[in-house]
Amino acid sequence: MLSSYSTADKVLLALDCIIFGFDQHQLKILLIQRDFEPEKGKWSLIGGFLKRTETLDDAAKRILNHLSGLDDIYLEQLYTFSEVDRDPGERTLSTAYYALINSEDHKLLEDGDYTAKWFDIKEAPNLIFDHNEMVQKAILRLRRRAVSKPIGFELLPEKFTMLQLQKLYEAILDVELDKRNFINKVNALDILVKLDEKDMTSSRKGSYLYQFDKEKYDQKIEEGFTFKI
Amino acid sequence: MLSSYSTADKVLLALDCIIFGFDQHQLKILLIQRDFEPEKGKWSLIGGFLKRTETLDDAAKRILNHLSGLDDIYLEQLYTFSEVDRDPGERTLSTAYYALINSEDHKLLEDGDYTAKWFDIKEAPNLIFDHNEMVQKAILRLRRRAVSKPIGFELLPEKFTMLQLQKLYEAILDVELDKRNFINKVNALDILVKLDEKDMTSSRKGSYLYQFDKEKYDQKIEEGFTFKI
DNA sequence: GTTTTAAGTGTTAATTTCACATTTAACAAA
DNA sequence: TTTGTTAAATGTGAAATTAACACTTAAAAC
């Protein structure tokens, strides 16, 4: 027998964001140290509660916008966590989202409620509630997505070198890649524009900068192309 | 500023199940015709509301058990749908799950509240709310999962022929596969047991029955094996 | 014993992936 | 202005995987 609306229980629905960044070496996540109860002083994901008048995507955007001032952040819903006692306060479910931001370009906003800090995904502190589990799930999802969708570029500055792109994929996939094979593969995709501009910070010779060509990518997708790294 | 528990809104959380079956030819989904309001008479997924004392997985199992009497059904959380006006009744979010059941072995239970019926995924009627979207997402998820995890067997009887397995994958992936290549690939996985028993219903010669060997699969996974069809 | 029907089986070509080392551009130092 | 230094740029061949493809066999029906 299906429950009717009237007899069904209402619950609090929270939303937690795993915010990924990349610092040219390691994949990072942004965590906050809570200045409020419960679990004051502990590290956690950035989160908030869903409002009656917004979708989960809206709520995720709102929370990220509040943190960063940005509203063009890559976001994807991950999973809804529902253990009965996951939050010791009240019966609360939480839908986790993950976000990809270019941590170089984007300064984070200050907020009296918390201090935010980037952590290497391999060196993150223990988190409250089920947030560790959320992070693990997000890493796995990011790994699967990054090889089948061109979302990695969200973590890089608009212009990047091939080596940066390679290091990014190495960090996401937690593997070492061969330079020539990687470049050959990326070039074969034919979705990057090689600029006339060089990044001179890393060597005397300088290395060419590239840009993701979204229009070209979209067109190729229409023609049946599949992205695969 | 993060919302505190006290000011946060509570919402109804529904749960809808996309129940997949396979009839030797086509991938099917189980739908019900609602005998109750709202949307009485229309087709919809099987669903219910989350109770305060259960997890989403629990709720999904409860709903499926009520329908089928079974409690060993393959289940996976799909996505949480949250459009503000997705349910015209009350502000309701819905977490969609998909389930795989062997529709031959398992008789469905009767229920006064609705009539349940199997539909080819390609011939399903229009559904209420955002249920069409849920089904589409479930099909895509099933496609991705079925090639990387041995979940297809959940849709087959315990003993099956190679042709049945091939037809199943053809139905899931919506492609035609080459018989010899498919068998070679499956045999190379080395996770099936070939029985001494034949299915004589389909030909004079009869075709050998196979069984999925879960222990062997689990052991191979531990040794670093990856399933891939 | 002949026919019928679906089951069962293997090889080759094509493509993709992987491993691997030398040359080049730009600046710095002599 | 030559030489040294450093990271960037570049291609090929072997190995593995995937894709294409057609004939033989077992069992029952007649």
Short mmCIF file of C-alpha atoms (C1' of nucleotides) in Angstrom, two decimals:
data_model
loop_
_atom_site.label_atom_id
_atom_site.label_comp_id
_atom_site.label_asym_id
_atom_site.label_seq_id
_atom_site.Cartn_x
_atom_site.Cartn_y
_atom_site.Cartn_z
CA MET A 1 0.00 0.00 0.00
CA LEU A 2 1.49 3.30 -1.04
CA SER A 3 1.74 6.03 1.53
CA SER A 4 -0.40 9.03 0.91
CA TYR A 5 0.96 12.53 1.12
CA SER A 6 -0.78 13.27 4.38
CA THR A 7 0.73 10.44 6.37
CA ALA A 8 4.24 10.68 4.94
CA ASP A 9 7.12 12.00 7.02
CA LYS A 10 8.91 15.20 6.16
CA VAL A 11 12.66 15.41 6.52
CA LEU A 12 15.44 17.93 6.42
CA LEU A 13 17.42 17.78 3.24
CA ALA A 14 20.97 19.07 3.41
CA LEU A 15 23.35 19.55 0.55
CA ASP A 16 27.10 19.07 0.75
CA CYS A 17 29.63 20.02 -1.89
CA ILE A 18 32.88 18.33 -2.66
CA ILE A 19 34.80 21.17 -4.28
CA PHE A 20 37.74 20.03 -6.34
CA GLY A 21 40.66 22.20 -7.34
CA PHE A 22 44.03 21.61 -8.91
CA ASP A 23 47.27 23.37 -8.05
CA GLN A 24 49.48 22.09 -10.90
CA HIS A 25 50.50 19.09 -8.85
CA GLN A 26 47.76 17.58 -6.78
CA LEU A 27 44.03 17.32 -6.80
CA LYS A 28 42.64 19.33 -3.90
CA ILE A 29 39.39 19.59 -2.03
CA LEU A 30 38.12 22.63 -0.21
CA LEU A 31 37.14 22.05 3.40
CA ILE A 32 35.88 24.27 6.17
CA GLN A 33 36.54 24.23 9.85
CA ARG A 34 33.22 24.66 11.54
CA ASP A 35 32.86 27.62 13.86
CA PHE A 36 29.43 26.39 14.92
CA GLU A 37 27.73 23.42 16.49
CA PRO A 38 27.37 20.54 16.07
CA GLU A 39 30.94 19.34 15.60
CA LYS A 40 32.40 22.81 16.10
CA GLY A 41 36.12 22.86 15.29
CA LYS A 42 36.00 19.79 13.05
CA TRP A 43 36.59 19.83 9.32
CA SER A 44 33.70 19.27 6.96
CA LEU A 45 32.47 19.82 3.46
CA ILE A 46 30.77 23.03 2.55
CA GLY A 47 27.03 22.60 2.81
CA GLY A 48 23.66 24.02 3.60
CA PHE A 49 20.00 23.16 3.60
CA LEU A 50 17.62 22.92 0.71
CA LYS A 51 14.95 25.60 0.68
CA ARG A 52 11.40 24.79 -0.20
CA THR A 53 11.49 27.05 -3.22
CA GLU A 54 14.63 25.83 -4.95
CA THR A 55 15.89 22.74 -6.72
CA LEU A 56 18.93 20.87 -5.50
CA ASP A 57 20.95 22.32 -8.37
CA ASP A 58 19.80 25.80 -7.33
CA ALA A 59 20.83 25.14 -3.76
CA ALA A 60 24.24 23.88 -4.81
CA LYS A 61 24.75 26.96 -6.98
CA ARG A 62 23.63 29.22 -4.16
CA ILE A 63 26.04 27.65 -1.72
CA LEU A 64 28.94 27.82 -4.15
CA ASN A 65 28.11 31.33 -5.19
CA HIS A 66 28.07 32.42 -1.60
CA LEU A 67 31.51 30.90 -1.14
CA SER A 68 33.18 32.04 -4.33
CA GLY A 69 31.06 34.72 -5.90
CA LEU A 70 30.96 32.61 -9.05
CA ASP A 71 27.95 31.28 -10.82
CA ASP A 72 29.44 29.38 -13.71
CA ILE A 73 30.87 26.52 -11.73
CA TYR A 74 30.77 22.96 -13.02
CA LEU A 75 28.47 20.98 -10.77
CA GLU A 76 27.15 17.47 -10.75
CA GLN A 77 24.88 15.65 -8.36
CA LEU A 78 26.62 12.69 -6.80
CA TYR A 79 24.45 10.74 -4.42
CA THR A 80 21.92 11.14 -1.64
CA PHE A 81 23.10 9.90 1.73
CA SER A 82 20.40 8.72 4.06
CA GLU A 83 21.69 6.75 7.03
CA VAL A 84 19.18 7.36 9.79
CA ASP A 85 21.73 8.61 12.30
CA ARG A 86 24.17 10.22 9.88
CA ASP A 87 23.60 13.61 11.49
CA PRO A 88 23.38 13.38 15.28
CA GLY A 89 21.31 16.55 15.43
CA GLU A 90 18.15 15.87 13.51
CA ARG A 91 17.05 13.29 10.96
CA THR A 92 18.70 14.81 7.94
CA LEU A 93 19.46 13.44 4.53
CA SER A 94 22.13 14.98 2.40
CA THR A 95 22.50 15.13 -1.32
CA ALA A 96 26.15 15.46 -2.23
CA TYR A 97 27.30 17.45 -5.23
CA TYR A 98 30.76 17.82 -6.58
CA ALA A 99 32.12 20.97 -8.14
CA LEU A 100 35.17 21.69 -10.24
CA ILE A 101 36.79 25.05 -9.87
CA ASN A 102 39.92 26.61 -11.17
CA SER A 103 41.49 27.48 -7.87
CA GLU A 104 44.07 29.84 -9.39
CA ASP A 105 41.69 32.21 -11.08
CA HIS A 106 39.13 32.23 -8.34
CA LYS A 107 39.66 33.79 -4.98
CA LEU A 108 37.47 32.47 -2.22
CA LEU A 109 35.31 34.84 -0.25
CA GLU A 110 35.71 35.25 3.46
CA ASP A 111 32.89 34.30 5.74
CA GLY A 112 32.57 34.79 9.44
CA ASP A 113 31.09 31.35 9.86
CA TYR A 114 34.09 29.35 8.80
CA THR A 115 37.59 29.23 7.45
CA ALA A 116 38.02 27.42 4.19
CA LYS A 117 41.22 25.66 3.25
CA TRP A 118 42.46 23.55 0.36
CA PHE A 119 43.75 20.05 1.12
CA ASP A 120 45.46 17.51 -1.05
CA ILE A 121 42.96 14.70 -1.50
CA LYS A 122 45.60 12.37 -0.12
CA GLU A 123 46.20 14.46 2.98
CA ALA A 124 42.74 15.60 3.94
CA PRO A 125 41.79 15.45 7.61
CA ASN A 126 39.08 13.24 8.94
CA LEU A 127 35.68 14.79 8.31
CA ILE A 128 32.42 14.90 10.21
CA PHE A 129 29.40 12.69 9.63
CA ASP A 130 29.63 10.70 6.42
CA HIS A 131 31.66 13.34 4.59
CA ASN A 132 34.68 11.06 4.13
CA GLU A 133 32.47 8.64 2.27
CA MET A 134 31.13 11.47 0.14
CA VAL A 135 34.64 12.52 -0.81
CA GLN A 136 35.64 8.98 -1.76
CA LYS A 137 32.58 8.61 -3.92
CA ALA A 138 33.25 11.97 -5.54
CA ILE A 139 36.81 11.01 -6.41
CA LEU A 140 35.65 7.82 -8.07
CA ARG A 141 32.95 9.67 -9.97
CA LEU A 142 35.40 12.35 -11.08
CA ARG A 143 37.77 9.65 -12.31
CA ARG A 144 35.09 8.03 -14.40
CA ARG A 145 33.79 11.34 -15.75
CA ALA A 146 37.14 12.88 -16.54
CA VAL A 147 38.02 10.16 -19.03
CA SER A 148 34.70 10.28 -20.82
CA LYS A 149 33.73 13.95 -20.69
CA PRO A 150 35.93 17.02 -21.18
CA ILE A 151 35.35 18.27 -17.65
CA GLY A 152 39.02 18.33 -16.69
CA PHE A 153 39.38 21.73 -18.33
CA GLU A 154 37.17 23.17 -15.60
CA LEU A 155 40.06 22.62 -13.22
CA LEU A 156 42.61 24.41 -15.37
CA PRO A 157 43.06 28.07 -16.29
CA GLU A 158 41.60 28.95 -19.66
CA LYS A 159 45.02 28.69 -21.26
CA PHE A 160 47.17 25.76 -20.23
CA THR A 161 50.15 23.76 -21.39
CA MET A 162 50.09 20.13 -22.40
CA LEU A 163 52.17 19.29 -19.37
CA GLN A 164 49.62 20.92 -17.08
CA LEU A 165 46.87 18.91 -18.69
CA GLN A 166 48.87 15.74 -18.30
CA LYS A 167 49.64 16.45 -14.65
CA LEU A 168 45.96 17.08 -14.06
CA TYR A 169 44.98 13.71 -15.48
CA GLU A 170 47.74 12.04 -13.54
CA ALA A 171 46.40 13.61 -10.35
CA ILE A 172 42.80 12.68 -11.09
CA LEU A 173 43.56 9.13 -12.15
CA ASP A 174 46.42 8.68 -9.68
CA VAL A 175 48.67 7.16 -12.33
CA GLU A 176 51.75 8.22 -14.27
CA LEU A 177 51.26 8.79 -17.96
CA ASP A 178 53.73 8.75 -20.83
CA LYS A 179 54.24 12.23 -22.22
CA ARG A 180 54.33 11.32 -25.89
CA ASN A 181 51.40 8.95 -25.73
CA PHE A 182 49.37 11.48 -23.78
CA ILE A 183 50.06 14.30 -26.23
CA ASN A 184 49.37 12.06 -29.21
CA LYS A 185 46.08 11.00 -27.71
CA VAL A 186 44.99 14.53 -26.84
CA ASN A 187 45.98 15.85 -30.24
CA ALA A 188 44.08 13.04 -31.92
CA LEU A 189 40.92 14.23 -30.14
CA ASP A 190 41.30 17.48 -32.05
CA ILE A 191 39.35 19.60 -29.59
CA LEU A 192 42.12 21.95 -28.46
CA VAL A 193 43.40 25.14 -30.05
CA LYS A 194 47.14 25.59 -29.97
CA LEU A 195 47.80 29.26 -29.30
CA ASP A 196 50.70 31.34 -30.63
CA GLU A 197 51.46 32.15 -27.06
CA LYS A 198 53.95 30.43 -24.81
CA ASP A 199 54.18 29.95 -21.09
CA MET A 200 57.75 31.05 -20.31
CA THR A 201 57.62 30.42 -16.58
CA SER A 202 58.64 26.79 -16.66
CA SER A 203 61.56 26.69 -19.08
CA ARG A 204 63.85 28.79 -21.25
CA LYS A 205 62.28 27.35 -24.35
CA GLY A 206 58.76 27.99 -23.16
CA SER A 207 55.82 25.73 -23.83
CA TYR A 208 52.86 26.44 -26.03
CA LEU A 209 49.53 27.26 -24.47
CA TYR A 210 46.36 25.50 -25.51
CA GLN A 211 42.69 26.22 -25.10
CA PHE A 212 39.68 23.94 -25.06
CA ASP A 213 37.49 24.60 -28.09
CA LYS A 214 33.98 24.02 -26.82
CA GLU A 215 32.25 24.81 -30.11
CA LYS A 216 34.41 22.32 -31.97
CA TYR A 217 33.84 19.74 -29.28
CA ASP A 218 30.06 20.21 -29.36
CA GLN A 219 30.04 19.93 -33.11
CA LYS A 220 32.11 16.76 -33.07
CA ILE A 221 29.79 15.27 -30.47
CA GLU A 222 26.85 15.93 -32.77
CA GLU A 223 28.71 14.07 -35.49
CA GLY A 224 29.01 11.04 -33.24
CA PHE A 225 32.42 11.65 -31.75
CA THR A 226 33.11 10.23 -28.30
CA PHE A 227 35.62 11.79 -25.97
CA LYS A 228 37.91 9.21 -24.40
CA ILE A 229 41.17 9.62 -22.55
CA MET B 1 25.75 32.04 5.88
CA LEU B 2 24.77 28.45 6.48
CA SER B 3 21.20 27.71 7.45
CA SER B 4 20.74 26.30 10.89
CA TYR B 5 18.58 23.26 11.54
CA SER B 6 15.80 25.27 13.09
CA THR B 7 15.16 27.57 10.16
CA ALA B 8 15.57 24.94 7.45
CA ASP B 9 12.59 23.70 5.49
CA LYS B 10 11.40 20.12 5.71
CA VAL B 11 10.25 18.35 2.59
CA LEU B 12 8.56 15.17 1.53
CA LEU B 13 10.95 12.68 0.06
CA ALA B 14 9.47 10.14 -2.30
CA LEU B 15 11.19 7.18 -3.84
CA ASP B 16 10.49 5.82 -7.30
CA CYS B 17 11.77 2.58 -8.73
CA ILE B 18 12.60 1.78 -12.30
CA ILE B 19 12.20 -1.98 -12.32
CA PHE B 20 13.90 -3.65 -15.24
CA GLY B 21 13.12 -7.10 -16.51
CA PHE B 22 14.05 -9.12 -19.57
CA ASP B 23 11.79 -11.46 -21.51
CA GLN B 24 14.38 -13.08 -23.80
CA HIS B 25 13.92 -10.40 -26.39
CA GLN B 26 13.44 -6.94 -25.01
CA LEU B 27 14.35 -4.98 -21.95
CA LYS B 28 11.18 -4.24 -20.00
CA ILE B 29 10.13 -1.91 -17.25
CA LEU B 30 7.36 -2.50 -14.79
CA LEU B 31 4.76 0.25 -14.57
CA ILE B 32 1.58 0.74 -12.62
CA GLN B 33 -1.65 2.35 -13.54
CA ARG B 34 -2.63 4.52 -10.65
CA ASP B 35 -5.97 3.82 -9.03
CA PHE B 36 -5.61 6.88 -6.85
CA GLU B 37 -5.18 10.61 -7.09
CA PRO B 38 -3.33 12.61 -8.22
CA GLU B 39 -3.04 11.51 -11.83
CA LYS B 40 -5.42 8.59 -11.32
CA GLY B 41 -5.52 6.32 -14.38
CA LYS B 42 -2.11 7.40 -15.63
CA TRP B 43 0.92 5.16 -15.79
CA SER B 44 3.78 5.70 -13.41
CA LEU B 45 6.74 4.10 -11.75
CA ILE B 46 6.29 2.18 -8.55
CA GLY B 47 7.03 4.42 -5.61
CA GLY B 48 6.38 5.45 -2.08
CA PHE B 49 7.52 7.83 0.61
CA LEU B 50 10.56 7.65 2.79
CA LYS B 51 9.84 7.03 6.44
CA ARG B 52 11.68 8.86 9.15
CA THR B 53 13.16 5.65 10.49
CA GLU B 54 14.56 4.11 7.35
CA THR B 55 17.33 4.76 4.84
CA LEU B 56 16.58 5.25 1.17
CA ASP B 57 17.92 1.76 0.47
CA ASP B 58 15.57 0.40 3.13
CA ALA B 59 12.64 2.22 1.60
CA ALA B 60 13.47 0.93 -1.86
CA LYS B 61 13.70 -2.62 -0.53
CA ARG B 62 10.44 -2.20 1.33
CA ILE B 63 8.63 -0.99 -1.75
CA LEU B 64 10.03 -3.77 -3.91
CA ASN B 65 9.36 -6.42 -1.31
CA HIS B 66 5.79 -5.29 -1.05
CA LEU B 67 5.44 -5.63 -4.79
CA SER B 68 7.26 -8.89 -5.35
CA GLY B 69 7.72 -10.58 -2.01
CA LEU B 70 11.45 -10.70 -2.75
CA ASP B 71 14.19 -9.21 -0.69
CA ASP B 72 17.29 -10.09 -2.67
CA ILE B 73 16.72 -7.72 -5.54
CA TYR B 74 19.57 -5.83 -7.16
CA LEU B 75 19.09 -2.15 -6.42
CA GLU B 76 21.04 0.98 -7.10
CA GLN B 77 20.34 4.60 -6.32
CA LEU B 78 20.09 6.64 -9.47
CA TYR B 79 19.47 10.31 -8.83
CA THR B 80 17.41 12.69 -6.74
CA PHE B 81 14.92 14.73 -8.70
CA SER B 82 14.02 18.05 -7.24
CA GLU B 83 12.19 20.35 -9.61
CA VAL B 84 10.05 22.57 -7.42
CA ASP B 85 6.80 21.76 -9.19
CA ARG B 86 7.62 18.20 -10.21
CA ASP B 87 4.71 16.91 -8.13
CA PRO B 88 1.63 19.13 -8.40
CA GLY B 89 0.40 17.96 -5.01
CA GLU B 90 2.99 18.99 -2.49
CA ARG B 91 6.63 20.03 -2.64
CA THR B 92 8.12 16.58 -3.02
CA LEU B 93 11.55 15.44 -4.05
CA SER B 94 12.07 11.95 -5.32
CA THR B 95 15.09 9.75 -5.22
CA ALA B 96 14.98 7.29 -8.08
CA TYR B 97 16.33 3.77 -7.75
CA TYR B 98 16.59 1.14 -10.38
CA ALA B 99 16.13 -2.55 -9.78
CA LEU B 100 16.92 -5.61 -11.83
CA ILE B 101 14.64 -8.57 -11.51
CA ASN B 102 14.32 -11.84 -13.27
CA SER B 103 10.78 -11.49 -14.46
CA GLU B 104 10.40 -15.18 -15.30
CA ASP B 105 11.18 -16.61 -11.89
CA HIS B 106 9.35 -13.97 -9.95
CA LYS B 107 5.64 -13.59 -9.93
CA LEU B 108 4.38 -10.19 -8.99
CA LEU B 109 1.98 -9.81 -6.10
CA GLU B 110 -1.44 -8.37 -6.57
CA ASP B 111 -2.37 -5.17 -4.86
CA GLY B 112 -5.70 -3.45 -4.71
CA ASP B 113 -4.08 -0.07 -5.24
CA TYR B 114 -2.80 -0.66 -8.72
CA THR B 115 -2.26 -2.96 -11.64
CA ALA B 116 1.31 -3.56 -12.63
CA LYS B 117 2.33 -4.34 -16.18
CA TRP B 118 5.55 -4.92 -18.07
CA PHE B 119 6.35 -2.69 -21.03
CA ASP B 120 9.09 -2.83 -23.61
CA ILE B 121 11.33 0.11 -22.88
CA LYS B 122 10.77 1.23 -26.44
CA GLU B 123 7.00 1.07 -26.17
CA ALA B 124 6.33 2.41 -22.71
CA PRO B 125 3.47 4.86 -22.33
CA ASN B 126 3.97 8.43 -21.27
CA LEU B 127 4.42 8.63 -17.52
CA ILE B 128 3.39 11.09 -14.86
CA PHE B 129 5.57 13.80 -13.36
CA ASP B 130 9.24 13.44 -14.28
CA HIS B 131 9.09 9.66 -14.49
CA ASN B 132 9.99 9.57 -18.18
CA GLU B 133 13.19 11.39 -17.37
CA MET B 134 13.90 8.92 -14.58
CA VAL B 135 13.50 6.01 -16.95
CA GLN B 136 15.82 7.54 -19.52
CA LYS B 137 18.46 8.15 -16.91
CA ALA B 138 18.07 4.62 -15.62
CA ILE B 139 18.55 3.13 -19.07
CA LEU B 140 21.76 5.08 -19.54
CA ARG B 141 23.01 4.09 -16.13
CA LEU B 142 22.16 0.43 -16.75
CA ARG B 143 24.04 0.57 -20.03
CA ARG B 144 27.15 1.91 -18.38
CA ARG B 145 26.95 -0.50 -15.46
CA ALA B 146 26.19 -3.61 -17.45
CA VAL B 147 29.44 -3.42 -19.38
CA SER B 148 31.58 -2.85 -16.30
CA LYS B 149 29.87 -4.91 -13.61
CA PRO B 150 28.33 -8.37 -13.88
CA ILE B 151 24.84 -7.15 -13.05
CA GLY B 152 23.26 -8.44 -16.24
CA PHE B 153 22.90 -11.88 -14.67
CA GLU B 154 20.34 -10.40 -12.29
CA LEU B 155 18.00 -10.15 -15.24
CA LEU B 156 18.42 -13.76 -16.32
CA PRO B 157 17.32 -17.03 -14.74
CA GLU B 158 20.06 -18.71 -12.75
CA LYS B 159 20.83 -21.00 -15.65
CA PHE B 160 20.96 -19.44 -19.08
CA THR B 161 22.30 -20.04 -22.55
CA MET B 162 24.96 -17.98 -24.27
CA LEU B 163 22.39 -16.79 -26.74
CA GLN B 164 20.16 -15.54 -23.93
CA LEU B 165 23.08 -13.65 -22.48
CA GLN B 166 23.91 -12.17 -25.85
CA LYS B 167 20.31 -11.14 -26.47
CA LEU B 168 20.25 -9.50 -23.06
CA TYR B 169 23.29 -7.40 -23.83
CA GLU B 170 21.90 -6.54 -27.22
CA ALA B 171 18.71 -5.34 -25.56
CA ILE B 172 20.51 -3.35 -22.89
CA LEU B 173 23.00 -1.75 -25.26
CA ASP B 174 20.55 -1.50 -28.16
CA VAL B 175 23.08 -2.89 -30.62
CA GLU B 176 23.61 -6.11 -32.53
CA LEU B 177 26.55 -8.22 -31.49
CA ASP B 178 28.50 -10.87 -33.34
CA LYS B 179 27.83 -14.32 -31.89
CA ARG B 180 31.37 -15.65 -32.08
CA ASN B 181 33.02 -12.50 -30.79
CA PHE B 182 30.55 -12.27 -27.96
CA ILE B 183 31.08 -15.87 -26.87
CA ASN B 184 34.85 -15.54 -27.15
CA LYS B 185 34.77 -12.43 -25.02
CA VAL B 186 32.52 -13.93 -22.37
CA ASN B 187 34.55 -17.13 -22.23
CA ALA B 188 37.74 -15.11 -21.88
CA LEU B 189 36.28 -13.50 -18.74
CA ASP B 190 36.22 -16.97 -17.23
CA ILE B 191 33.49 -16.25 -14.70
CA LEU B 192 30.81 -18.63 -15.96
CA VAL B 193 30.34 -22.32 -15.27
CA LYS B 194 29.29 -24.41 -18.23
CA LEU B 195 26.78 -26.96 -16.98
CA ASP B 196 26.29 -30.50 -18.26
CA GLU B 197 22.70 -29.54 -18.84
CA LYS B 198 21.14 -28.35 -22.06
CA ASP B 199 18.18 -26.17 -22.81
CA MET B 200 16.24 -28.23 -25.36
CA THR B 201 13.40 -25.77 -25.91
CA SER B 202 15.01 -23.72 -28.60
CA SER B 203 16.49 -26.30 -30.97
CA ARG B 204 16.84 -29.99 -31.69
CA LYS B 205 20.50 -29.90 -30.81
CA GLY B 206 19.92 -28.07 -27.54
CA SER B 207 22.20 -25.43 -26.14
CA TYR B 208 24.36 -25.67 -23.07
CA LEU B 209 23.33 -23.84 -19.94
CA TYR B 210 25.71 -21.62 -18.04
CA GLN B 211 25.76 -20.16 -14.57
CA PHE B 212 27.45 -17.08 -13.18
CA ASP B 213 30.15 -18.10 -10.69
CA LYS B 214 30.06 -15.32 -8.11
CA GLU B 215 32.82 -16.78 -5.92
CA LYS B 216 35.17 -17.03 -8.85
CA TYR B 217 34.28 -13.51 -9.94
CA ASP B 218 34.88 -12.09 -6.46
CA GLN B 219 38.22 -13.83 -6.24
CA LYS B 220 39.31 -12.58 -9.64
CA ILE B 221 38.30 -9.05 -8.65
CA GLU B 222 40.52 -9.30 -5.59
CA GLU B 223 43.35 -10.30 -7.86
CA GLY B 224 42.90 -7.13 -9.89
CA PHE B 225 40.65 -8.42 -12.64
CA THR B 226 38.28 -5.96 -14.26
CA PHE B 227 35.02 -7.04 -15.83
CA LYS B 228 34.49 -5.50 -19.25
CA ILE B 229 32.06 -6.39 -22.01
"C1'" DG C 1 18.84 -42.58 -43.34
"C1'" DT C 2 17.80 -38.12 -44.88
"C1'" DT C 3 16.39 -33.58 -43.73
"C1'" DT C 4 16.04 -29.69 -40.84
"C1'" DT C 5 17.41 -26.31 -37.50
"C1'" DA C 6 19.94 -23.82 -34.36
"C1'" DA C 7 24.42 -24.50 -31.74
"C1'" DG C 8 29.12 -24.45 -31.75
"C1'" DT C 9 33.60 -23.18 -33.22
"C1'" DG C 10 38.79 -20.28 -35.14
"C1'" DT C 11 41.46 -17.40 -38.14
"C1'" DT C 12 42.94 -13.20 -40.21
"C1'" DA C 13 42.97 -8.27 -40.85
"C1'" DA C 14 42.53 -3.84 -38.76
"C1'" DT C 15 42.92 -0.92 -35.10
"C1'" DT C 16 44.49 0.63 -30.84
"C1'" DT C 17 47.67 0.82 -27.25
"C1'" DC C 18 52.13 0.83 -25.38
"C1'" DA C 19 57.09 1.44 -24.97
"C1'" DC C 20 60.71 4.14 -25.88
"C1'" DA C 21 65.15 8.32 -27.21
"C1'" DT C 22 66.66 12.20 -29.79
"C1'" DT C 23 66.38 16.90 -31.36
"C1'" DT C 24 65.13 21.75 -30.64
"C1'" DA C 25 64.32 26.38 -28.82
"C1'" DA C 26 65.54 29.90 -25.80
"C1'" DC C 27 68.23 31.95 -22.49
"C1'" DA C 28 72.50 32.19 -19.52
"C1'" DA C 29 77.18 32.16 -18.91
"C1'" DA C 30 81.68 32.42 -20.40
"C1'" DT D 1 79.55 34.80 -30.33
"C1'" DT D 2 80.14 30.38 -28.73
"C1'" DT D 3 78.93 26.96 -25.44
"C1'" DG D 4 76.10 25.05 -21.89
"C1'" DT D 5 71.78 24.17 -19.75
"C1'" DT D 6 67.00 23.00 -19.39
"C1'" DA D 7 62.61 21.58 -20.44
"C1'" DA D 8 59.68 21.17 -24.79
"C1'" DA D 9 58.67 18.86 -28.85
"C1'" DT D 10 58.38 15.03 -31.71
"C1'" DG D 11 57.53 9.57 -34.33
"C1'" DT D 12 58.05 4.66 -34.91
"C1'" DG D 13 57.67 -0.17 -34.33
"C1'" DA D 14 56.01 -4.05 -31.38
"C1'" DA D 15 52.24 -5.95 -28.86
"C1'" DA D 16 47.64 -6.43 -27.69
"C1'" DT D 17 43.00 -5.98 -28.63
"C1'" DT D 18 39.06 -5.78 -31.42
"C1'" DA D 19 36.36 -6.74 -35.50
"C1'" DA D 20 34.95 -9.31 -39.48
"C1'" DC D 21 33.65 -13.39 -41.21
"C1'" DA D 22 31.40 -19.10 -42.74
"C1'" DC D 23 31.39 -23.83 -42.09
"C1'" DT D 24 30.55 -28.06 -39.22
"C1'" DT D 25 27.88 -30.58 -35.80
"C1'" DA D 26 24.34 -32.49 -32.84
"C1'" DA D 27 19.82 -33.99 -32.25
"C1'" DA D 28 15.17 -34.70 -33.44
"C1'" DA D 29 11.56 -35.15 -37.15
"C1'" DC D 30 10.12 -37.33 -40.92
#
